[in-house]
Tab-separated table of C-alpha atoms and ligand atoms in Angstrom:
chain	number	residue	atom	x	y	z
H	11	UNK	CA	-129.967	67.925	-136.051
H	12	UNK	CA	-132.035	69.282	-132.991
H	13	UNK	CA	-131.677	70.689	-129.880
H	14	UNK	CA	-128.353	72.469	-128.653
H	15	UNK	CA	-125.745	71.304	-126.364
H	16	UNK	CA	-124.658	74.897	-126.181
H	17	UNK	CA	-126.798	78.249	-126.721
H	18	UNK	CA	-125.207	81.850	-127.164
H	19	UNK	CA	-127.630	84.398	-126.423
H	20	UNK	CA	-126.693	88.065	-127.773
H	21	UNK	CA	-122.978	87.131	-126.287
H	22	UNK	CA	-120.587	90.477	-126.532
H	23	UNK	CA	-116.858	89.721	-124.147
H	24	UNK	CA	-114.708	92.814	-124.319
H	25	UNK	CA	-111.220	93.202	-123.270
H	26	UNK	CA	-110.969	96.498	-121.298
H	27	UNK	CA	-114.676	97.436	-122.446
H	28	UNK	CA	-113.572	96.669	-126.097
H	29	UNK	CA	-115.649	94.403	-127.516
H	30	UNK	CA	-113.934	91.468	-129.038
H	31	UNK	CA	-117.312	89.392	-129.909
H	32	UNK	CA	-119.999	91.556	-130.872
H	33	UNK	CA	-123.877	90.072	-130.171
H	34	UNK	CA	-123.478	86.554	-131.197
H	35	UNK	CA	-126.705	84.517	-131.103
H	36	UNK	CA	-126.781	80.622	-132.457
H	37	UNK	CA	-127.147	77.039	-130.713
H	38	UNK	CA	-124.414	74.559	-131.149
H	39	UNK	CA	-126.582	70.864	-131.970
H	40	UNK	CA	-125.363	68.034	-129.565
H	41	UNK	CA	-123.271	66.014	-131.569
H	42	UNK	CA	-122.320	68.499	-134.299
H	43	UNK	CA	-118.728	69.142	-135.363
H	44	UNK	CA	-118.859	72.778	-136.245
H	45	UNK	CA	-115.741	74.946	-137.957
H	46	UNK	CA	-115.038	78.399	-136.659
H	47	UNK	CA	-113.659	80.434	-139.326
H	48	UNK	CA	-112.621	84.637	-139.796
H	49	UNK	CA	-109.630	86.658	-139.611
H	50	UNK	CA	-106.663	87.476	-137.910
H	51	UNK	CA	-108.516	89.356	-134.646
H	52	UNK	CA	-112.024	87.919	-135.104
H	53	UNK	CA	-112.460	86.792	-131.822
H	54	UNK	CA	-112.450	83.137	-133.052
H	55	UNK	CA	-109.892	82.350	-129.411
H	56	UNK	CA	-111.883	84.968	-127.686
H	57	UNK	CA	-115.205	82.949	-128.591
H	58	UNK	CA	-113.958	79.668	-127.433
H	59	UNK	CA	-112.792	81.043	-124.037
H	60	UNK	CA	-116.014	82.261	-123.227
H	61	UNK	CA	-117.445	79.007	-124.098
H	62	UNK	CA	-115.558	77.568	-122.065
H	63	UNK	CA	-115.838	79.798	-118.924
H	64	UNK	CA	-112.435	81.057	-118.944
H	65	UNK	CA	-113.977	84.722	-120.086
H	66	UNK	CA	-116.922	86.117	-118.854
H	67	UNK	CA	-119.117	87.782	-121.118
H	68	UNK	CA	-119.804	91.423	-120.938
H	69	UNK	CA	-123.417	91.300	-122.044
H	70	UNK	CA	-125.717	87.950	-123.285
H	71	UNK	CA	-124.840	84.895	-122.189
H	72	UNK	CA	-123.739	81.245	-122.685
H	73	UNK	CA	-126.290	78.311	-121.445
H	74	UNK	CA	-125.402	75.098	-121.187
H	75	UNK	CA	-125.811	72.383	-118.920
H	76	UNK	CA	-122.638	70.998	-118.827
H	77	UNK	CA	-119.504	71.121	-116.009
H	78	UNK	CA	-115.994	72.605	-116.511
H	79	UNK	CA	-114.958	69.147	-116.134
H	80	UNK	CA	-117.073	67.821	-119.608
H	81	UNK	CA	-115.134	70.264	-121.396
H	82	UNK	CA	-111.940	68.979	-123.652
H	83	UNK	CA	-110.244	72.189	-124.393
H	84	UNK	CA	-107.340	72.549	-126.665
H	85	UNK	CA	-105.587	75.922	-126.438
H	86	UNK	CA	-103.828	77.823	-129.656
H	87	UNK	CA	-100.486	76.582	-129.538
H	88	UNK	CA	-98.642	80.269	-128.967
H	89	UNK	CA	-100.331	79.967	-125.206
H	90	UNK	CA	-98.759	76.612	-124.019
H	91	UNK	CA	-95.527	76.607	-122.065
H	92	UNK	CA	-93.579	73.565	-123.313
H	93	UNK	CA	-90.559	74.134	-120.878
H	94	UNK	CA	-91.819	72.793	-118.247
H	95	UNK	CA	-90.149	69.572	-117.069
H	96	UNK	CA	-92.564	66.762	-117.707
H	97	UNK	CA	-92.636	63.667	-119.690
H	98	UNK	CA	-95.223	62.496	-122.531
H	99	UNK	CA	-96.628	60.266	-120.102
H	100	UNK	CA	-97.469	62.347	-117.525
H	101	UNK	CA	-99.119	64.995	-119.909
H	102	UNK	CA	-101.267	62.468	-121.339
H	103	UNK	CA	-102.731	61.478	-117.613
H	104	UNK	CA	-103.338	65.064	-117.192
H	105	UNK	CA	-106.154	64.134	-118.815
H	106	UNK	CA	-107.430	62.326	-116.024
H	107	UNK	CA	-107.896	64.725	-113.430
H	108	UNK	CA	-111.156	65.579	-113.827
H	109	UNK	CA	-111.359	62.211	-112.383
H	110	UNK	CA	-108.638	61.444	-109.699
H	111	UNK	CA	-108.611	65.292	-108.693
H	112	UNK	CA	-105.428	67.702	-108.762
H	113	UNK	CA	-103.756	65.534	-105.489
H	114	UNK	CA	-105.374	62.132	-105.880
H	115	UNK	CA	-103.905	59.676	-107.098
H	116	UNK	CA	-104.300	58.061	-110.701
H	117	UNK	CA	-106.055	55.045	-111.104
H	118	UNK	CA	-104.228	51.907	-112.736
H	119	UNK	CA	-106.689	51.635	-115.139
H	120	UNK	CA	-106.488	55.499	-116.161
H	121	UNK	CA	-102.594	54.548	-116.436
H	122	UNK	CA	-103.512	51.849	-119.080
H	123	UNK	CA	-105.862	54.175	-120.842
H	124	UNK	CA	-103.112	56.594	-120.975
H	125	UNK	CA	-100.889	53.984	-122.857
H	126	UNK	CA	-103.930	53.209	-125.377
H	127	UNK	CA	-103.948	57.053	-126.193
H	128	UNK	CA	-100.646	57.470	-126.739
H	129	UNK	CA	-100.530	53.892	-129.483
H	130	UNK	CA	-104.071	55.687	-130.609
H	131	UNK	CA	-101.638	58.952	-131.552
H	132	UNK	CA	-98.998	56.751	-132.906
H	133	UNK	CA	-96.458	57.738	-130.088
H	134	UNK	CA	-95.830	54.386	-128.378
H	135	UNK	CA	-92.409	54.351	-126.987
H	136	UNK	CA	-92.555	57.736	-126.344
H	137	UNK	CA	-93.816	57.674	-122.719
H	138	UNK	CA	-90.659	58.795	-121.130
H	139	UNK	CA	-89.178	61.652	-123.697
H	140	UNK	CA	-89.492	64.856	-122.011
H	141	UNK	CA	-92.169	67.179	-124.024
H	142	UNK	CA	-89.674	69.976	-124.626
H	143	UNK	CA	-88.091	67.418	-126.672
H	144	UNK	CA	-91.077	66.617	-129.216
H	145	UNK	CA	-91.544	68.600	-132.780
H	146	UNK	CA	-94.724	70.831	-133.072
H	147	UNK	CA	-96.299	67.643	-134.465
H	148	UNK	CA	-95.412	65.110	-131.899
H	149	UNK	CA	-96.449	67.805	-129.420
H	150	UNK	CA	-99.619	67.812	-130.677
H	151	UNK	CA	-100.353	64.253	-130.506
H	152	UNK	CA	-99.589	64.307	-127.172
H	153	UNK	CA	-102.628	66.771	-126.675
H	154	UNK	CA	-104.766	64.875	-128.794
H	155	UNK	CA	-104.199	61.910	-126.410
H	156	UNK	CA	-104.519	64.111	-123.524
H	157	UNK	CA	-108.139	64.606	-125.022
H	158	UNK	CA	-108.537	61.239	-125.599
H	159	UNK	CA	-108.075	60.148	-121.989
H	160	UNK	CA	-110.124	63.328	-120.489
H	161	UNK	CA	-112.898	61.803	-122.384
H	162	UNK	CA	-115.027	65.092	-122.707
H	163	UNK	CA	-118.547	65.248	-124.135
H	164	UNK	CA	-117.773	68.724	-125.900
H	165	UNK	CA	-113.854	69.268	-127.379
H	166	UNK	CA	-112.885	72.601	-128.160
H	167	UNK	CA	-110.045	72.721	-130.193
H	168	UNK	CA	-107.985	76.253	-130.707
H	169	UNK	CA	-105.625	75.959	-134.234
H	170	UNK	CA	-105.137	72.889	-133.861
H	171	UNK	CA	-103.376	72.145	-136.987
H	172	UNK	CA	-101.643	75.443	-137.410
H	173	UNK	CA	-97.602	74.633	-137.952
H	174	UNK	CA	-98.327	70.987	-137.931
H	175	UNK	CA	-97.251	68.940	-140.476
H	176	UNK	CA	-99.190	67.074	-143.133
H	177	UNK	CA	-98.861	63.492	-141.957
H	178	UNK	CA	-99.636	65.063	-138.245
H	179	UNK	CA	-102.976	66.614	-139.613
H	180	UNK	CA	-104.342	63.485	-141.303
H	181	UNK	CA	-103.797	61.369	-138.065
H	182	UNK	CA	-105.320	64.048	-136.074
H	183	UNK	CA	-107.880	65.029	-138.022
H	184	UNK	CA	-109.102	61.276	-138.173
H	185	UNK	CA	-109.511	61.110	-134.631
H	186	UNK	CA	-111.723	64.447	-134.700
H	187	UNK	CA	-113.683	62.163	-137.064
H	188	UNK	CA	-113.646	59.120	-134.281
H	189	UNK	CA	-114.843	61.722	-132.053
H	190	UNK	CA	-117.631	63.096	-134.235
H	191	UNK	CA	-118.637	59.355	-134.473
H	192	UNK	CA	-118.760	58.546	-131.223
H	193	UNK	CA	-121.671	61.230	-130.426
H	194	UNK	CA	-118.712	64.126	-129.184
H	195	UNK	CA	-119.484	67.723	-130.161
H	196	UNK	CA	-116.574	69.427	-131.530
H	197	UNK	CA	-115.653	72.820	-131.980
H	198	UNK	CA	-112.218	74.108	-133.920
H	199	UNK	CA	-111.189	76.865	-134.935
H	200	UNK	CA	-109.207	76.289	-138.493
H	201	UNK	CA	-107.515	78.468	-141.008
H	202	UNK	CA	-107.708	75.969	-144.064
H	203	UNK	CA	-110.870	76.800	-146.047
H	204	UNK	CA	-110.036	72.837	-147.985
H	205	UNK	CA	-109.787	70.916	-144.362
H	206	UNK	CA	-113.198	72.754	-143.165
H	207	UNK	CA	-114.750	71.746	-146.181
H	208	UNK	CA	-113.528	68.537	-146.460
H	209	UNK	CA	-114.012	67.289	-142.573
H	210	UNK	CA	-116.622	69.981	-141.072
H	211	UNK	CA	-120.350	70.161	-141.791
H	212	UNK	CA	-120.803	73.210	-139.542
H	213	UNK	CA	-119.279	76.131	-140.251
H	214	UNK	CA	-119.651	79.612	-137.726
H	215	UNK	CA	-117.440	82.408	-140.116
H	216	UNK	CA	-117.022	85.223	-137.001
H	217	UNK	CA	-115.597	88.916	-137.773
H	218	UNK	CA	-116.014	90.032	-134.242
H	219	UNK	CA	-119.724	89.975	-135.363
H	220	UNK	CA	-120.808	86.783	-136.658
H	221	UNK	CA	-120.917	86.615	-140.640
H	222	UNK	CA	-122.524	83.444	-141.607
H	223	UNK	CA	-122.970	80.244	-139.328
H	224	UNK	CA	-124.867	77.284	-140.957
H	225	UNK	CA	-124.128	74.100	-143.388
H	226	UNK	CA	-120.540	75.115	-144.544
H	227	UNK	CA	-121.063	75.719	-148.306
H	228	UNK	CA	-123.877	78.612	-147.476
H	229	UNK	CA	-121.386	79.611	-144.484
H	230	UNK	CA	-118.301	79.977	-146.484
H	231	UNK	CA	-119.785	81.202	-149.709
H	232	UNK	CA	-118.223	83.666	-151.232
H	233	UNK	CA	-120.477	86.755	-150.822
H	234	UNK	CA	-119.743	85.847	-147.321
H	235	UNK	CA	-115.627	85.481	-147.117
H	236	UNK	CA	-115.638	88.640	-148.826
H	237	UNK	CA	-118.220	90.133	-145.985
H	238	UNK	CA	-116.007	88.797	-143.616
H	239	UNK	CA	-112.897	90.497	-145.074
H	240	UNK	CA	-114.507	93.731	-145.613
H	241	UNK	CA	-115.174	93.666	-141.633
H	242	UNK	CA	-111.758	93.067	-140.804
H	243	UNK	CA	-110.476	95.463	-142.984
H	244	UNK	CA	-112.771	98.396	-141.603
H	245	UNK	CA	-111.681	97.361	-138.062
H	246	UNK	CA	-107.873	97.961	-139.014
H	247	UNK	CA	-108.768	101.232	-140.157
H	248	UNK	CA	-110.923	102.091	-137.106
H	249	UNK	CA	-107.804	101.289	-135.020
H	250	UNK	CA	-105.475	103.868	-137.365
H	251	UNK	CA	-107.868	106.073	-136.454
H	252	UNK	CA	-108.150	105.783	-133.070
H	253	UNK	CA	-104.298	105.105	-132.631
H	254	UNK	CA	-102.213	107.298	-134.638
H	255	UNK	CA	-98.731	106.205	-134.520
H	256	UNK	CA	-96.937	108.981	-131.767
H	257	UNK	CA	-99.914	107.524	-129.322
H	258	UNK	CA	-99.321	103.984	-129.843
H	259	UNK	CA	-99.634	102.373	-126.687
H	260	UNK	CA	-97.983	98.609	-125.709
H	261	UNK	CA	-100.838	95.541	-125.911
H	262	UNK	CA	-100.386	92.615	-124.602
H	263	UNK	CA	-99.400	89.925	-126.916
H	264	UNK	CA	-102.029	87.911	-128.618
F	314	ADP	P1	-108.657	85.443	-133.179
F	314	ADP	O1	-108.485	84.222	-132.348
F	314	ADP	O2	-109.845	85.405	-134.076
F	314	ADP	O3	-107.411	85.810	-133.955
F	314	ADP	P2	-108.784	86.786	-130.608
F	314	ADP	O4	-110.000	86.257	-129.957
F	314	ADP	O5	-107.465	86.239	-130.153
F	314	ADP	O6	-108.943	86.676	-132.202
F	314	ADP	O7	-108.739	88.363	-130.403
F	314	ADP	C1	-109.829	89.195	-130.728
F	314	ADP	C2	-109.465	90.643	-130.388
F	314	ADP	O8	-109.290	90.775	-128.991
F	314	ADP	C3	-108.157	91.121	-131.016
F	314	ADP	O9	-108.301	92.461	-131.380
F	314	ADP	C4	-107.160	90.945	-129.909
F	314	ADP	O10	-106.097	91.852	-130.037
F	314	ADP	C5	-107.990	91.230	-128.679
F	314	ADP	N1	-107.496	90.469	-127.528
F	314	ADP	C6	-107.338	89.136	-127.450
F	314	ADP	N2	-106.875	88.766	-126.231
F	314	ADP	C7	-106.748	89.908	-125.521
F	314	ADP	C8	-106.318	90.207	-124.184
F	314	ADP	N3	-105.947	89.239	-123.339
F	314	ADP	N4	-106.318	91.503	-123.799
F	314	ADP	C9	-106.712	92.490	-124.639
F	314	ADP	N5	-107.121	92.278	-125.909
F	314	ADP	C10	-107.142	91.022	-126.344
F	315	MG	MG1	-106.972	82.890	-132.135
């Protein structure tokens, strides 16, 4: 593969001057489908943000050409609010504001488009059921077909199969594969060593520094998991350190 779709350039984002990516430097090749893979705190979510736009970084940069709008983004699940009163089908057409706007109205073939996503996710029928009412898995689907209908050029995908169950995964994970076909770049950060193996050529392993980003055999060998867990486990020491437990102060939830 050549070229990038997206180039990080010595990116560091800090929360509160703590860096949470450290100096990250790589291109993303149009068209790849690239794993992101580290522990617990490795800025995997941070990372993806600041793709994204959401975070600014505190030194480097990200270049791309693209708009906000060309961006499918799929948030870790722990950071969607599911009580809110709205039905499957108007989730899904979410999708389609990049096109009718926030107030305009939604175009009748965007509403049959919407349908097609949902029978793509296997949740026909469903258009009506309020989302607080779906499983985890259902749930899911319904973002998937959310995706589906924003019709992005680059899909960024946070945990998306964390908590979801097996039969959910396969479905989903064959549509990331429909997407990878038709010429999308994706971008998720997983958990499962087997399912980034299996599905992702890419692989970026990040430990707040980056570890290994390449073909995912090299990425993910094992002189480089155990890099990446000997990182993490000298940042949870640094922070014993430098917050003994009388000082402990209250963070904001992950
Ligand atoms: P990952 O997704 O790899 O688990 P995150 O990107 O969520 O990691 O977090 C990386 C680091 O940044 C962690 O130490 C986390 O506590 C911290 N962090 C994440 N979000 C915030 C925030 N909103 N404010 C302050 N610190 C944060
Ligand atoms: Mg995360």
């Amino acid at each position: 593969m050549t070229g990038s779709i997206i180039r990080l350039d010595n990116l560091t984002v800090a929360y509160d001057r703590h860096p949470a990516v450290h100096h990250v430097n790589g291109v993303i090749a149009p068209g790849s489908l690239t794993a992101i893979a580290g522990p617990n705190g490795a800025g995997k979510s941070t990372l993806l943000k600041t793709i994204i736009g959401e975070l600014r970084p505190a030194e480097g940069s990200v270049q791309h050409q693209l708009k906000r709008t060309e961006f499918g983004y799929l948030p870790q699940a722990a950071e969607i609010n599911r009580r809110f009163p709205i039905s499957v089908f108007d989730t899904v057409l979410l999708g389609a504001w990049s096109r009718s706007g926030a107030f305009g109205s939604v175009s009748k073939a965007d509403r049959e488009r919407a349908r097609e996503a949902l029978q793509t996710v296997g949740l026909e029928g469903f258009e009506k059921r309020s989302i607080g009412a779906l499983s985890a898995g259902q749930f899911q689907r319904v973002l998937f077909a959310r995706l589906l209908l924003q019709d992005a050029k680059v899909i960024l995908l946070d945990e998306p199969f964390t908590a979801i169950d097996a039969r959910t995964t396969r479905d989903l994970i064959d549509i990331v594969g429909t997407w990878h076909g038709d010429g999308r770049t994706v971008i998720a950060v997983l958990h499962d060593f087997d399912q980034v193996r299996s599905h992702f050529p890419q692989t970026l392993l990040l430990a707040r520094e980056l570890v290994s980003w390449g073909p995912t055999e090299e990425a993910l060998s094992p002189a480089n998991l155990l890099k990446a867990r000997a990182m993490a486990e000298r940042w949870d020491e640094d922070a014993e350190t430098c917050q003994p437990a009388d000082r402990k102060t209250a963070r904001p939830a992950a």
